[in-house]
Short mmCIF file of C-alpha atoms in Angstrom, two decimals:
data_model
loop_
_atom_site.label_atom_id
_atom_site.label_comp_id
_atom_site.label_asym_id
_atom_site.label_seq_id
_atom_site.Cartn_x
_atom_site.Cartn_y
_atom_site.Cartn_z
CA UNK A 1 157.73 148.78 62.74
CA UNK A 2 159.26 145.64 61.31
CA UNK A 3 158.97 142.30 63.03
CA UNK A 4 160.48 138.87 62.44
CA UNK A 5 158.13 136.16 61.19
CA UNK A 6 158.51 132.48 60.46
CA UNK A 7 157.08 131.35 57.15
CA UNK A 8 156.59 128.07 55.37
CA UNK A 9 154.97 126.53 52.35
CA UNK A 10 151.86 124.36 52.78
CA UNK A 11 153.70 121.04 53.18
CA UNK A 12 156.39 122.56 55.42
CA UNK A 13 159.35 121.49 53.27
CA UNK A 14 160.36 125.14 52.72
CA UNK A 15 160.79 127.26 55.86
CA UNK A 16 162.18 130.75 56.27
CA UNK A 17 162.38 133.77 58.54
CA UNK A 18 161.73 137.30 57.38
CA UNK A 19 161.87 140.74 58.94
CA UNK A 20 159.14 142.91 57.44
CA UNK A 21 156.12 145.02 58.28
CA UNK A 22 152.62 145.40 56.92
CA UNK A 23 153.25 148.92 55.60
CA UNK A 24 155.04 147.25 52.66
CA UNK A 25 151.97 145.16 51.76
CA UNK A 26 151.11 145.14 48.08
CA UNK A 27 149.27 143.31 45.36
CA UNK A 28 150.49 143.40 41.78
CA UNK A 29 148.65 143.17 38.46
CA UNK A 30 151.51 141.79 36.35
CA UNK A 31 150.90 138.57 34.42
CA UNK A 32 152.20 136.23 37.13
CA UNK A 33 151.10 138.08 40.28
CA UNK A 34 147.48 138.40 39.18
CA UNK A 35 147.44 134.61 38.86
CA UNK A 36 149.09 134.11 42.27
CA UNK A 37 146.53 136.44 43.88
CA UNK A 38 148.50 136.99 47.06
CA UNK A 39 149.40 139.87 49.33
CA UNK A 40 153.16 140.34 49.29
CA UNK A 41 155.33 141.90 51.99
CA UNK A 42 158.68 143.44 51.10
CA UNK A 43 162.01 143.07 52.83
CA UNK A 44 165.47 144.45 52.35
CA UNK A 45 168.38 142.26 51.34
CA UNK A 46 169.60 140.35 54.38
CA UNK A 47 166.26 140.27 56.22
CA UNK A 48 165.16 137.01 54.57
CA UNK A 49 166.75 133.73 55.62
CA UNK A 50 165.90 130.34 54.20
CA UNK A 51 165.94 127.88 57.12
CA UNK A 52 165.43 124.70 55.13
CA UNK A 53 164.15 123.43 51.83
CA UNK A 54 166.56 125.05 49.37
CA UNK A 55 166.55 121.73 47.53
CA UNK A 56 162.73 121.82 47.43
CA UNK A 57 162.49 125.25 45.76
CA UNK A 58 161.99 125.76 42.07
CA UNK A 59 162.89 129.09 40.48
CA UNK A 60 160.67 130.41 37.70
CA UNK A 61 161.69 133.25 35.39
CA UNK A 62 160.07 134.66 32.27
CA UNK A 63 160.25 137.68 29.96
CA UNK A 64 163.36 139.67 30.89
CA UNK A 65 164.44 136.88 33.28
CA UNK A 66 165.39 139.44 35.94
CA UNK A 67 162.68 138.57 38.47
CA UNK A 68 163.08 135.28 40.33
CA UNK A 69 159.88 133.57 41.57
CA UNK A 70 160.24 130.65 44.00
CA UNK A 71 157.80 127.77 44.54
CA UNK A 72 157.87 124.57 46.61
CA UNK A 73 158.36 121.60 44.28
CA UNK A 74 156.15 119.41 46.47
CA UNK A 75 153.04 121.49 47.28
CA UNK A 76 153.42 124.21 44.62
CA UNK A 77 153.07 127.17 47.00
CA UNK A 78 154.71 130.44 45.95
CA UNK A 79 156.85 131.50 48.93
CA UNK A 80 158.84 134.52 47.74
CA UNK A 81 160.40 136.36 44.83
CA UNK A 82 162.97 138.96 43.85
CA UNK A 83 161.15 141.57 41.76
CA UNK A 84 162.26 142.86 38.39
CA UNK A 85 161.68 146.46 39.55
CA UNK A 86 164.27 146.12 42.35
CA UNK A 87 166.25 142.84 42.54
CA UNK A 88 167.98 144.01 45.76
CA UNK A 89 164.77 143.45 47.73
CA UNK A 90 162.45 140.48 47.95
CA UNK A 91 158.76 139.97 48.51
CA UNK A 92 157.22 137.13 50.49
CA UNK A 93 153.77 135.59 50.32
CA UNK A 94 151.99 136.94 53.43
CA UNK A 95 149.83 133.80 53.45
CA UNK A 96 152.93 131.73 54.26
CA UNK A 97 153.66 133.58 57.52
CA UNK A 98 152.73 131.84 60.77
CA UNK A 99 150.14 133.74 62.82
CA UNK A 100 149.33 136.25 60.06
CA UNK A 101 145.84 136.62 58.59
CA UNK A 102 146.75 137.73 55.08
CA UNK A 103 143.08 138.46 54.29
CA UNK A 104 143.01 141.26 56.88
CA UNK A 105 146.07 143.11 55.51
CA UNK A 106 145.39 146.32 53.61
CA UNK A 107 147.58 146.26 50.52
CA UNK A 108 148.49 148.91 47.97
CA UNK A 109 148.17 148.08 44.29
CA UNK A 110 151.43 147.95 42.33
CA UNK A 111 151.01 148.43 38.58
CA UNK A 112 153.49 145.79 37.47
CA UNK A 113 151.63 145.28 34.20
CA UNK A 114 152.84 148.65 32.96
CA UNK A 115 156.51 148.66 33.92
#
């Protein structure tokens, strides 16, 4: 069952709300995700809302330039992204969510390296 969470980067400049659940938890082995090393939670379009810090986000794209990866320009934390495999959804960094122990989440492996 989905729940609403508040999330933020390390310095707090970027804050957001998201409606998601742990059944969507995944890790990815693509070139960028394996370097981020985070558990990601998925959400449908409209269930993510940036509360503040739009001016503090940097967007990073590479390769096909379909995926959009967002990072805080101050502390460098990856907060969320729109994946290449389905740009109508987004994934958030579970480690950014208040009250969530991202190390205890069981996550499926997504083979992004081979898509």
